PDB file of C-alpha atoms in Angstrom:
ATOM      1  CA  UNK R   9     102.496  42.282  81.401  1.00 44.00           C
ATOM      2  CA  UNK R  10     103.985  43.501  78.495  1.00 41.00           C
ATOM      3  CA  UNK R  11     105.023  47.199  78.161  1.00 41.00           C
ATOM      4  CA  UNK R  12     102.088  48.490  76.458  1.00 38.00           C
ATOM      5  CA  UNK R  13      99.705  47.414  78.620  1.00 33.00           C
ATOM      6  CA  UNK R  14     101.096  49.733  81.359  1.00 33.00           C
ATOM      7  CA  UNK R  15     102.209  52.292  79.138  1.00 35.00           C
ATOM      8  CA  UNK R  16     103.912  55.040  79.758  1.00 57.00           C
ATOM      9  CA  UNK R  17     105.455  52.797  82.581  1.00 69.00           C
ATOM     10  CA  UNK R  18     108.751  51.643  80.786  1.00 78.00           C
ATOM     11  CA  UNK R  19     108.846  54.612  78.551  1.00 88.00           C
ATOM     12  CA  UNK R  20     111.986  56.645  78.545  1.00 95.00           C
ATOM     13  CA  UNK R  21     111.335  59.480  75.968  1.00 96.00           C
ATOM     14  CA  UNK R  22     112.728  61.992  78.262  1.00 98.00           C
ATOM     15  CA  UNK R  23     114.824  62.145  81.421  1.00 98.00           C
ATOM     16  CA  UNK R  24     115.235  64.561  84.340  1.00 98.00           C
ATOM     17  CA  UNK R  25     119.090  64.893  86.115  1.00 98.00           C
ATOM     18  CA  UNK R  26     118.526  66.933  88.902  1.00 96.00           C
ATOM     19  CA  UNK R  27     122.290  68.213  89.828  1.00 95.00           C
ATOM     20  CA  UNK R  28     124.327  70.634  92.194  1.00 92.00           C
ATOM     21  CA  UNK R  29     127.508  69.823  90.609  1.00 92.00           C
ATOM     22  CA  UNK R  30     128.680  68.169  93.747  1.00 90.00           C
ATOM     23  CA  UNK R  31     130.825  64.677  93.548  1.00 90.00           C
ATOM     24  CA  UNK R  32     127.643  62.959  94.671  1.00 89.00           C
ATOM     25  CA  UNK R  33     125.956  63.843  91.437  1.00 93.00           C
ATOM     26  CA  UNK R  34     128.652  62.568  89.005  1.00 95.00           C
ATOM     27  CA  UNK R  35     127.308  59.240  88.888  1.00 96.00           C
ATOM     28  CA  UNK R  36     123.846  60.739  88.251  1.00 96.00           C
ATOM     29  CA  UNK R  37     125.175  62.726  85.484  1.00 97.00           C
ATOM     30  CA  UNK R  38     127.061  60.224  83.775  1.00 98.00           C
ATOM     31  CA  UNK R  39     124.216  57.670  84.134  1.00 98.00           C
ATOM     32  CA  UNK R  40     121.344  59.893  82.875  1.00 98.00           C
ATOM     33  CA  UNK R  41     123.311  60.962  79.771  1.00 98.00           C
ATOM     34  CA  UNK R  42     124.166  57.302  79.146  1.00 98.00           C
ATOM     35  CA  UNK R  43     120.578  56.143  79.569  1.00 98.00           C
ATOM     36  CA  UNK R  44     119.614  58.980  77.414  1.00 98.00           C
ATOM     37  CA  UNK R  45     121.923  57.959  74.766  1.00 98.00           C
ATOM     38  CA  UNK R  46     120.854  54.233  74.669  1.00 97.00           C
ATOM     39  CA  UNK R  47     117.080  55.304  74.804  1.00 97.00           C
ATOM     40  CA  UNK R  48     117.186  58.108  72.362  1.00 97.00           C
ATOM     41  CA  UNK R  49     115.507  60.380  74.941  1.00 98.00           C
ATOM     42  CA  UNK R  50     115.957  64.072  75.479  1.00 98.00           C
ATOM     43  CA  UNK R  51     117.407  65.085  78.893  1.00 99.00           C
ATOM     44  CA  UNK R  52     116.310  67.940  80.879  1.00 98.00           C
ATOM     45  CA  UNK R  53     119.135  68.869  83.456  1.00 98.00           C
ATOM     46  CA  UNK R  54     118.017  71.135  86.852  1.00 96.00           C
ATOM     47  CA  UNK R  55     120.152  72.638  89.362  1.00 95.00           C
ATOM     48  CA  UNK R  56     118.742  74.406  91.770  1.00 93.00           C
ATOM     49  CA  UNK R  57     119.466  78.361  93.233  1.00 90.00           C
ATOM     50  CA  UNK R  58     118.406  79.640  96.759  1.00 85.00           C
ATOM     51  CA  UNK R  59     115.770  81.777  96.693  1.00 82.00           C
ATOM     52  CA  UNK R  60     117.471  85.258  95.732  1.00 77.00           C
ATOM     53  CA  UNK R  61     115.200  87.346  98.508  1.00 74.00           C
ATOM     54  CA  UNK R  62     117.222  88.788 101.409  1.00 62.00           C
ATOM     55  CA  UNK R  63     120.623  87.705  99.741  1.00 67.00           C
ATOM     56  CA  UNK R  64     123.339  90.281  98.712  1.00 67.00           C
ATOM     57  CA  UNK R  65     123.143  90.750  94.993  1.00 68.00           C
ATOM     58  CA  UNK R  66     126.675  89.981  94.618  1.00 71.00           C
ATOM     59  CA  UNK R  67     126.428  86.758  96.319  1.00 72.00           C
ATOM     60  CA  UNK R  68     123.517  85.728  93.897  1.00 79.00           C
ATOM     61  CA  UNK R  69     125.369  86.612  91.038  1.00 84.00           C
ATOM     62  CA  UNK R  70     128.181  84.392  92.423  1.00 86.00           C
ATOM     63  CA  UNK R  71     125.620  81.536  92.786  1.00 87.00           C
ATOM     64  CA  UNK R  72     124.193  82.295  89.483  1.00 89.00           C
ATOM     65  CA  UNK R  73     127.263  81.822  87.695  1.00 92.00           C
ATOM     66  CA  UNK R  74     128.186  78.706  89.631  1.00 93.00           C
ATOM     67  CA  UNK R  75     125.075  77.253  88.515  1.00 93.00           C
ATOM     68  CA  UNK R  76     125.632  77.962  84.868  1.00 95.00           C
ATOM     69  CA  UNK R  77     128.860  76.427  84.936  1.00 96.00           C
ATOM     70  CA  UNK R  78     127.409  73.334  86.405  1.00 96.00           C
ATOM     71  CA  UNK R  79     125.062  73.282  83.632  1.00 97.00           C
ATOM     72  CA  UNK R  80     127.514  73.924  80.899  1.00 97.00           C
ATOM     73  CA  UNK R  81     129.390  71.048  81.917  1.00 97.00           C
ATOM     74  CA  UNK R  82     126.237  68.728  81.786  1.00 98.00           C
ATOM     75  CA  UNK R  83     125.458  70.354  78.266  1.00 98.00           C
ATOM     76  CA  UNK R  84     128.696  69.813  76.805  1.00 98.00           C
ATOM     77  CA  UNK R  85     128.518  66.284  78.099  1.00 98.00           C
ATOM     78  CA  UNK R  86     125.257  65.567  76.487  1.00 98.00           C
ATOM     79  CA  UNK R  87     126.352  67.251  73.226  1.00 98.00           C
ATOM     80  CA  UNK R  88     129.317  64.453  73.194  1.00 98.00           C
ATOM     81  CA  UNK R  89     126.972  61.846  73.895  1.00 98.00           C
ATOM     82  CA  UNK R  90     124.716  63.182  70.947  1.00 98.00           C
ATOM     83  CA  UNK R  91     122.021  63.782  73.839  1.00 98.00           C
ATOM     84  CA  UNK R  92     119.448  66.777  72.901  1.00 98.00           C
ATOM     85  CA  UNK R  93     119.600  68.520  76.181  1.00 98.00           C
ATOM     86  CA  UNK R  94     117.504  71.337  77.952  1.00 97.00           C
ATOM     87  CA  UNK R  95     119.617  72.664  80.907  1.00 97.00           C
ATOM     88  CA  UNK R  96     117.842  75.470  83.357  1.00 95.00           C
ATOM     89  CA  UNK R  97     118.531  76.857  86.861  1.00 95.00           C
ATOM     90  CA  UNK R  98     115.558  77.425  89.441  1.00 94.00           C
ATOM     91  CA  UNK R  99     114.989  79.179  92.138  1.00 92.00           C
ATOM     92  CA  UNK R 100     113.417  77.979  95.642  1.00 90.00           C
ATOM     93  CA  UNK R 101     113.845  77.654  99.541  1.00 86.00           C
ATOM     94  CA  UNK R 102     113.258  73.889  98.969  1.00 88.00           C
ATOM     95  CA  UNK R 103     115.234  72.025  96.357  1.00 89.00           C
ATOM     96  CA  UNK R 104     112.863  68.865  96.589  1.00 89.00           C
ATOM     97  CA  UNK R 105     109.805  71.344  95.938  1.00 92.00           C
ATOM     98  CA  UNK R 106     111.620  72.769  93.129  1.00 94.00           C
ATOM     99  CA  UNK R 107     112.649  69.744  91.683  1.00 95.00           C
ATOM    100  CA  UNK R 108     108.729  68.053  91.798  1.00 94.00           C
ATOM    101  CA  UNK R 109     107.607  71.089  90.462  1.00 95.00           C
ATOM    102  CA  UNK R 110     109.707  70.890  87.516  1.00 96.00           C
ATOM    103  CA  UNK R 111     108.910  66.934  86.974  1.00 95.00           C
ATOM    104  CA  UNK R 112     105.116  68.020  87.179  1.00 94.00           C
ATOM    105  CA  UNK R 113     106.058  70.965  84.514  1.00 95.00           C
ATOM    106  CA  UNK R 114     108.208  68.988  81.991  1.00 95.00           C
ATOM    107  CA  UNK R 115     106.589  65.495  82.700  1.00 94.00           C
ATOM    108  CA  UNK R 116     109.821  63.401  82.256  1.00 96.00           C
ATOM    109  CA  UNK R 117     109.600  59.250  82.292  1.00 96.00           C
ATOM    110  CA  UNK R 118     112.226  59.056  85.104  1.00 97.00           C
ATOM    111  CA  UNK R 119     114.264  61.886  87.328  1.00 97.00           C
ATOM    112  CA  UNK R 120     117.870  61.083  88.003  1.00 97.00           C
ATOM    113  CA  UNK R 121     119.121  62.057  91.625  1.00 95.00           C
ATOM    114  CA  UNK R 122     122.922  61.325  93.068  1.00 93.00           C
ATOM    115  CA  UNK R 123     123.122  59.317  96.431  1.00 86.00           C
ATOM    116  CA  UNK R 124     125.273  60.762  98.990  1.00 72.00           C
ATOM    117  CA  UNK R 125     128.221  58.236 100.653  1.00 50.00           C
ATOM    118  CA  UNK R 126     127.115  55.704 103.083  1.00 45.00           C
ATOM    119  CA  UNK R 127     126.995  56.875 106.565  1.00 40.00           C
ATOM    120  CA  UNK R 128     124.552  54.326 108.302  1.00 36.00           C
ATOM    121  CA  UNK R 129     121.513  56.483 108.064  1.00 36.00           C
ATOM    122  CA  UNK R 130     119.152  56.531 104.908  1.00 40.00           C
ATOM    123  CA  UNK R 131     118.489  60.284 105.468  1.00 40.00           C
ATOM    124  CA  UNK R 132     122.154  61.125 105.487  1.00 39.00           C
ATOM    125  CA  UNK R 133     122.853  58.912 102.739  1.00 43.00           C
ATOM    126  CA  UNK R 134     119.629  59.798 100.126  1.00 54.00           C
ATOM    127  CA  UNK R 135     119.928  63.738 101.513  1.00 60.00           C
ATOM    128  CA  UNK R 136     116.437  64.801 102.939  1.00 68.00           C
ATOM    129  CA  UNK R 137     115.335  66.304  99.349  1.00 77.00           C
ATOM    130  CA  UNK R 138     115.982  62.803  97.377  1.00 79.00           C
ATOM    131  CA  UNK R 139     113.862  61.053  99.806  1.00 80.00           C
ATOM    132  CA  UNK R 140     111.259  63.643  99.295  1.00 84.00           C
ATOM    133  CA  UNK R 141     111.156  63.681  95.689  1.00 89.00           C
ATOM    134  CA  UNK R 142     110.913  60.023  95.484  1.00 87.00           C
ATOM    135  CA  UNK R 143     107.891  60.104  97.774  1.00 84.00           C
ATOM    136  CA  UNK R 144     106.083  63.094  95.815  1.00 87.00           C
ATOM    137  CA  UNK R 145     107.319  62.477  92.190  1.00 90.00           C
ATOM    138  CA  UNK R 146     104.573  61.239  89.985  1.00 90.00           C
ATOM    139  CA  UNK R 147     107.434  59.507  87.715  1.00 93.00           C
ATOM    140  CA  UNK R 148     109.728  57.047  88.571  1.00 94.00           C
ATOM    141  CA  UNK R 149     113.179  57.870  90.193  1.00 94.00           C
ATOM    142  CA  UNK R 150     116.576  56.521  89.634  1.00 97.00           C
ATOM    143  CA  UNK R 151     119.135  57.285  92.581  1.00 96.00           C
ATOM    144  CA  UNK R 152     122.538  56.875  91.809  1.00 96.00           C
ATOM    145  CA  UNK R 153     125.686  56.676  93.638  1.00 93.00           C
ATOM    146  CA  UNK R 154     128.819  58.595  92.779  1.00 92.00           C
ATOM    147  CA  UNK R 155     130.912  55.926  91.201  1.00 93.00           C
ATOM    148  CA  UNK R 156     128.259  54.390  89.380  1.00 94.00           C
ATOM    149  CA  UNK R 157     128.350  53.210  85.616  1.00 94.00           C
ATOM    150  CA  UNK R 158     126.115  52.038  83.185  1.00 96.00           C
ATOM    151  CA  UNK R 159     124.847  48.563  84.155  1.00 96.00           C
ATOM    152  CA  UNK R 160     124.909  45.364  82.220  1.00 95.00           C
ATOM    153  CA  UNK R 161     122.578  43.147  84.786  1.00 97.00           C
ATOM    154  CA  UNK R 162     119.397  44.155  86.329  1.00 98.00           C
ATOM    155  CA  UNK R 163     117.577  42.831  89.484  1.00 98.00           C
ATOM    156  CA  UNK R 164     113.830  43.678  89.725  1.00 97.00           C
ATOM    157  CA  UNK R 165     112.381  42.351  92.948  1.00 94.00           C
ATOM    158  CA  UNK R 166     108.430  41.325  92.864  1.00 92.00           C
ATOM    159  CA  UNK R 167     105.824  40.639  95.288  1.00 89.00           C
ATOM    160  CA  UNK R 168     103.402  39.950  92.674  1.00 89.00           C
ATOM    161  CA  UNK R 169     101.657  43.431  93.181  1.00 87.00           C
ATOM    162  CA  UNK R 170     100.280  46.106  90.855  1.00 87.00           C
ATOM    163  CA  UNK R 171     103.686  48.085  91.467  1.00 87.00           C
ATOM    164  CA  UNK R 172     106.037  45.260  91.057  1.00 90.00           C
ATOM    165  CA  UNK R 173     104.551  44.545  87.847  1.00 91.00           C
ATOM    166  CA  UNK R 174     105.487  48.162  86.578  1.00 92.00           C
ATOM    167  CA  UNK R 175     108.787  47.525  87.826  1.00 93.00           C
ATOM    168  CA  UNK R 176     108.899  44.594  85.643  1.00 94.00           C
ATOM    169  CA  UNK R 177     107.497  46.066  82.724  1.00 94.00           C
ATOM    170  CA  UNK R 178     110.156  48.953  83.368  1.00 95.00           C
ATOM    171  CA  UNK R 179     113.221  46.516  83.923  1.00 96.00           C
ATOM    172  CA  UNK R 180     111.961  44.653  80.584  1.00 95.00           C
ATOM    173  CA  UNK R 181     112.527  47.761  78.661  1.00 95.00           C
ATOM    174  CA  UNK R 182     115.802  48.771  80.312  1.00 96.00           C
ATOM    175  CA  UNK R 183     116.737  45.461  79.541  1.00 94.00           C
ATOM    176  CA  UNK R 184     115.490  45.824  75.861  1.00 92.00           C
ATOM    177  CA  UNK R 185     117.705  48.941  75.447  1.00 93.00           C
ATOM    178  CA  UNK R 186     121.211  47.010  75.629  1.00 87.00           C
ATOM    179  CA  UNK R 187     120.345  43.442  75.807  1.00 93.00           C
ATOM    180  CA  UNK R 188     120.696  43.276  79.584  1.00 95.00           C
ATOM    181  CA  UNK R 189     119.717  40.079  81.227  1.00 96.00           C
ATOM    182  CA  UNK R 190     117.285  40.265  84.093  1.00 97.00           C
ATOM    183  CA  UNK R 191     117.105  38.884  87.347  1.00 97.00           C
ATOM    184  CA  UNK R 192     113.662  38.134  88.907  1.00 98.00           C
ATOM    185  CA  UNK R 193     113.641  37.774  92.577  1.00 96.00           C
ATOM    186  CA  UNK R 194     110.739  37.039  94.904  1.00 94.00           C
ATOM    187  CA  UNK R 195     111.376  36.966  98.753  1.00 91.00           C
ATOM    188  CA  UNK R 196     109.639  34.477 101.392  1.00 88.00           C
ATOM    189  CA  UNK R 197     109.299  36.492 104.380  1.00 84.00           C
ATOM    190  CA  UNK R 198     109.028  34.226 107.062  1.00 78.00           C
ATOM    191  CA  UNK R 199     106.403  36.503 109.036  1.00 74.00           C
ATOM    192  CA  UNK R 200     104.083  36.064 106.310  1.00 73.00           C
ATOM    193  CA  UNK R 201     101.297  33.064 106.129  1.00 73.00           C
ATOM    194  CA  UNK R 202     102.680  29.813 104.606  1.00 73.00           C
ATOM    195  CA  UNK R 203     100.060  30.493 101.844  1.00 73.00           C
ATOM    196  CA  UNK R 204     101.780  33.743 100.929  1.00 77.00           C
ATOM    197  CA  UNK R 205     105.312  32.307 101.385  1.00 76.00           C
ATOM    198  CA  UNK R 206     104.386  29.700  98.919  1.00 82.00           C
ATOM    199  CA  UNK R 207     103.120  31.942  96.227  1.00 86.00           C
ATOM    200  CA  UNK R 208     106.637  33.558  95.765  1.00 89.00           C
ATOM    201  CA  UNK R 209     107.809  30.659  93.196  1.00 92.00           C
ATOM    202  CA  UNK R 210     104.559  31.308  91.327  1.00 93.00           C
ATOM    203  CA  UNK R 211     105.085  35.011  91.150  1.00 93.00           C
ATOM    204  CA  UNK R 212     108.577  34.385  89.560  1.00 95.00           C
ATOM    205  CA  UNK R 213     107.094  31.929  87.099  1.00 95.00           C
ATOM    206  CA  UNK R 214     104.662  34.038  85.909  1.00 94.00           C
ATOM    207  CA  UNK R 215     107.000  37.103  85.802  1.00 94.00           C
ATOM    208  CA  UNK R 216     109.928  35.370  84.168  1.00 96.00           C
ATOM    209  CA  UNK R 217     107.336  33.715  81.534  1.00 95.00           C
ATOM    210  CA  UNK R 218     106.054  36.841  80.417  1.00 93.00           C
ATOM    211  CA  UNK R 219     109.706  38.901  80.050  1.00 93.00           C
ATOM    212  CA  UNK R 220     110.859  35.282  77.834  1.00 93.00           C
ATOM    213  CA  UNK R 221     107.787  36.046  75.815  1.00 92.00           C
ATOM    214  CA  UNK R 222     108.562  39.603  75.532  1.00 90.00           C
ATOM    215  CA  UNK R 223     112.330  38.540  74.195  1.00 92.00           C
ATOM    216  CA  UNK R 224     113.925  39.458  77.487  1.00 93.00           C
ATOM    217  CA  UNK R 225     116.750  37.187  78.976  1.00 95.00           C
ATOM    218  CA  UNK R 226     115.440  36.496  82.430  1.00 96.00           C
ATOM    219  CA  UNK R 227     115.849  33.983  85.123  1.00 96.00           C
ATOM    220  CA  UNK R 228     114.063  33.947  88.642  1.00 97.00           C
ATOM    221  CA  UNK R 229     115.372  33.587  91.889  1.00 96.00           C
ATOM    222  CA  UNK R 230     113.290  33.111  95.443  1.00 95.00           C
ATOM    223  CA  UNK R 231     114.983  33.667  98.491  1.00 93.00           C
ATOM    224  CA  UNK R 232     113.883  33.375 102.176  1.00 91.00           C
ATOM    225  CA  UNK R 233     114.324  36.282 104.532  1.00 92.00           C
ATOM    226  CA  UNK R 234     114.034  39.889 105.257  1.00 90.00           C
ATOM    227  CA  UNK R 235     112.936  41.521 101.728  1.00 90.00           C
ATOM    228  CA  UNK R 236     115.396  44.283 101.683  1.00 91.00           C
ATOM    229  CA  UNK R 237     118.092  42.378 103.080  1.00 93.00           C
ATOM    230  CA  UNK R 238     117.582  39.745 100.775  1.00 95.00           C
ATOM    231  CA  UNK R 239     117.408  42.392  97.686  1.00 95.00           C
ATOM    232  CA  UNK R 240     120.799  43.943  98.746  1.00 96.00           C
ATOM    233  CA  UNK R 241     122.524  40.522  99.169  1.00 96.00           C
ATOM    234  CA  UNK R 242     121.461  39.204  95.934  1.00 97.00           C
ATOM    235  CA  UNK R 243     122.340  42.338  94.059  1.00 97.00           C
ATOM    236  CA  UNK R 244     125.876  41.848  95.607  1.00 96.00           C
ATOM    237  CA  UNK R 245     126.031  38.220  94.853  1.00 96.00           C
ATOM    238  CA  UNK R 246     125.146  38.350  91.398  1.00 96.00           C
ATOM    239  CA  UNK R 247     127.133  41.834  90.746  1.00 96.00           C
ATOM    240  CA  UNK R 248     124.211  43.225  89.019  1.00 97.00           C
ATOM    241  CA  UNK R 249     124.311  46.752  88.199  1.00 97.00           C
ATOM    242  CA  UNK R 250     120.813  48.263  88.451  1.00 98.00           C
ATOM    243  CA  UNK R 251     118.158  47.398  91.204  1.00 98.00           C
ATOM    244  CA  UNK R 252     114.283  48.166  90.110  1.00 96.00           C
ATOM    245  CA  UNK R 253     111.717  48.048  92.653  1.00 93.00           C
ATOM    246  CA  UNK R 254     108.059  49.107  92.696  1.00 89.00           C
ATOM    247  CA  UNK R 255     107.428  52.446  94.437  1.00 82.00           C
ATOM    248  CA  UNK R 256     104.790  50.235  96.966  1.00 70.00           C
ATOM    249  CA  UNK R 257     103.662  46.759  97.424  1.00 45.00           C
ATOM    250  CA  UNK R 258     102.180  43.813  99.619  1.00 41.00           C
ATOM    251  CA  UNK R 259     105.596  43.502 101.202  1.00 40.00           C
ATOM    252  CA  UNK R 260     105.635  47.857 101.758  1.00 40.00           C
ATOM    253  CA  UNK R 261     108.687  48.166  99.578  1.00 38.00           C
ATOM    254  CA  UNK R 262     108.760  51.850  99.056  1.00 38.00           C
ATOM    255  CA  UNK R 263     105.149  53.251 100.349  1.00 42.00           C
ATOM    256  CA  UNK R 264     103.683  56.036  98.195  1.00 36.00           C
ATOM    257  CA  UNK R 265     105.445  58.228 100.942  1.00 38.00           C
ATOM    258  CA  UNK R 266     108.661  56.395 100.759  1.00 46.00           C
ATOM    259  CA  UNK R 267     109.057  53.612 103.318  1.00 55.00           C
ATOM    260  CA  UNK R 268     112.008  52.979 105.383  1.00 62.00           C
ATOM    261  CA  UNK R 269     112.300  49.486 103.795  1.00 72.00           C
ATOM    262  CA  UNK R 270     112.857  51.082 100.345  1.00 77.00           C
ATOM    263  CA  UNK R 271     115.367  53.495 101.921  1.00 79.00           C
ATOM    264  CA  UNK R 272     117.598  50.794 103.194  1.00 83.00           C
ATOM    265  CA  UNK R 273     117.614  49.048  99.904  1.00 91.00           C
ATOM    266  CA  UNK R 274     118.951  52.434  98.371  1.00 90.00           C
ATOM    267  CA  UNK R 275     121.318  53.174 101.250  1.00 86.00           C
ATOM    268  CA  UNK R 276     122.964  49.654 101.100  1.00 89.00           C
ATOM    269  CA  UNK R 277     122.861  48.793  97.392  1.00 93.00           C
ATOM    270  CA  UNK R 278     126.285  48.633  95.603  1.00 91.00           C
ATOM    271  CA  UNK R 279     124.541  49.948  92.663  1.00 96.00           C
ATOM    272  CA  UNK R 280     121.967  52.284  91.254  1.00 97.00           C
ATOM    273  CA  UNK R 281     118.369  51.821  92.205  1.00 97.00           C
ATOM    274  CA  UNK R 282     115.124  52.525  90.157  1.00 96.00           C
ATOM    275  CA  UNK R 283     111.845  53.454  92.286  1.00 94.00           C
ATOM    276  CA  UNK R 284     109.085  52.772  89.799  1.00 92.00           C
ATOM    277  CA  UNK R 285     105.501  54.563  90.156  1.00 85.00           C
ATOM    278  CA  UNK R 286     102.514  52.391  88.934  1.00 72.00           C
ATOM    279  CA  UNK R 287     100.527  54.458  86.915  1.00 62.00           C
TER     280      UNK R 287
END
């Protein structure tokens, strides 16, 4: 389960930042640039403009200037961090379609998006575009709260699935970037069979052993309860700065079209959450 076996999972050569210049995007911009600097990655910045058809020319020009100002701020911040940056505005009716199209054309290893403030409903927190990007993007997606800073501790959740292994590989790579310690969590879900629950400690032991062999500081954790609730509470209790999840797994953490459990983790998490796509 070392990184080269699942490459390009765990690679961070190119990072895409989708921003609308709002406060909600501030954390995403900050984290995308910091991650690119640590990984020696190229940053691709994108902002989406409404399709100009049927819009007054003067309004189009106003929006274009506003978009250029947003991108210029990203360029300046990236330059200060010595991060190469390609920043562009794209037109489209639906932001998520534009973002996914850009991802498919530029092939980033991860897309970074902002998270809205907590309001009790996942769609309000994520925004419909963000939820759709997570479901349809062919790369991993990092969702970042407005006030987030670069992490120093990482929590990765695993249920032993291939998707979870991809998340562990990615978490290991992130840990290597700045020697961040990893906590590996598996949850014993009461509704599962006794045999299935008994696998949780074995899964954690296997992952921790592989991480330590790869030179990553790691500890294993086993909790009992509802998967998403256990992940959130563990993240809060251990004051982690990043949660890493597989896009889907045996417990249904983030189905391929983005499931409600993974949405609830992102909604309630005190930190950024990365959803990793298994290759």
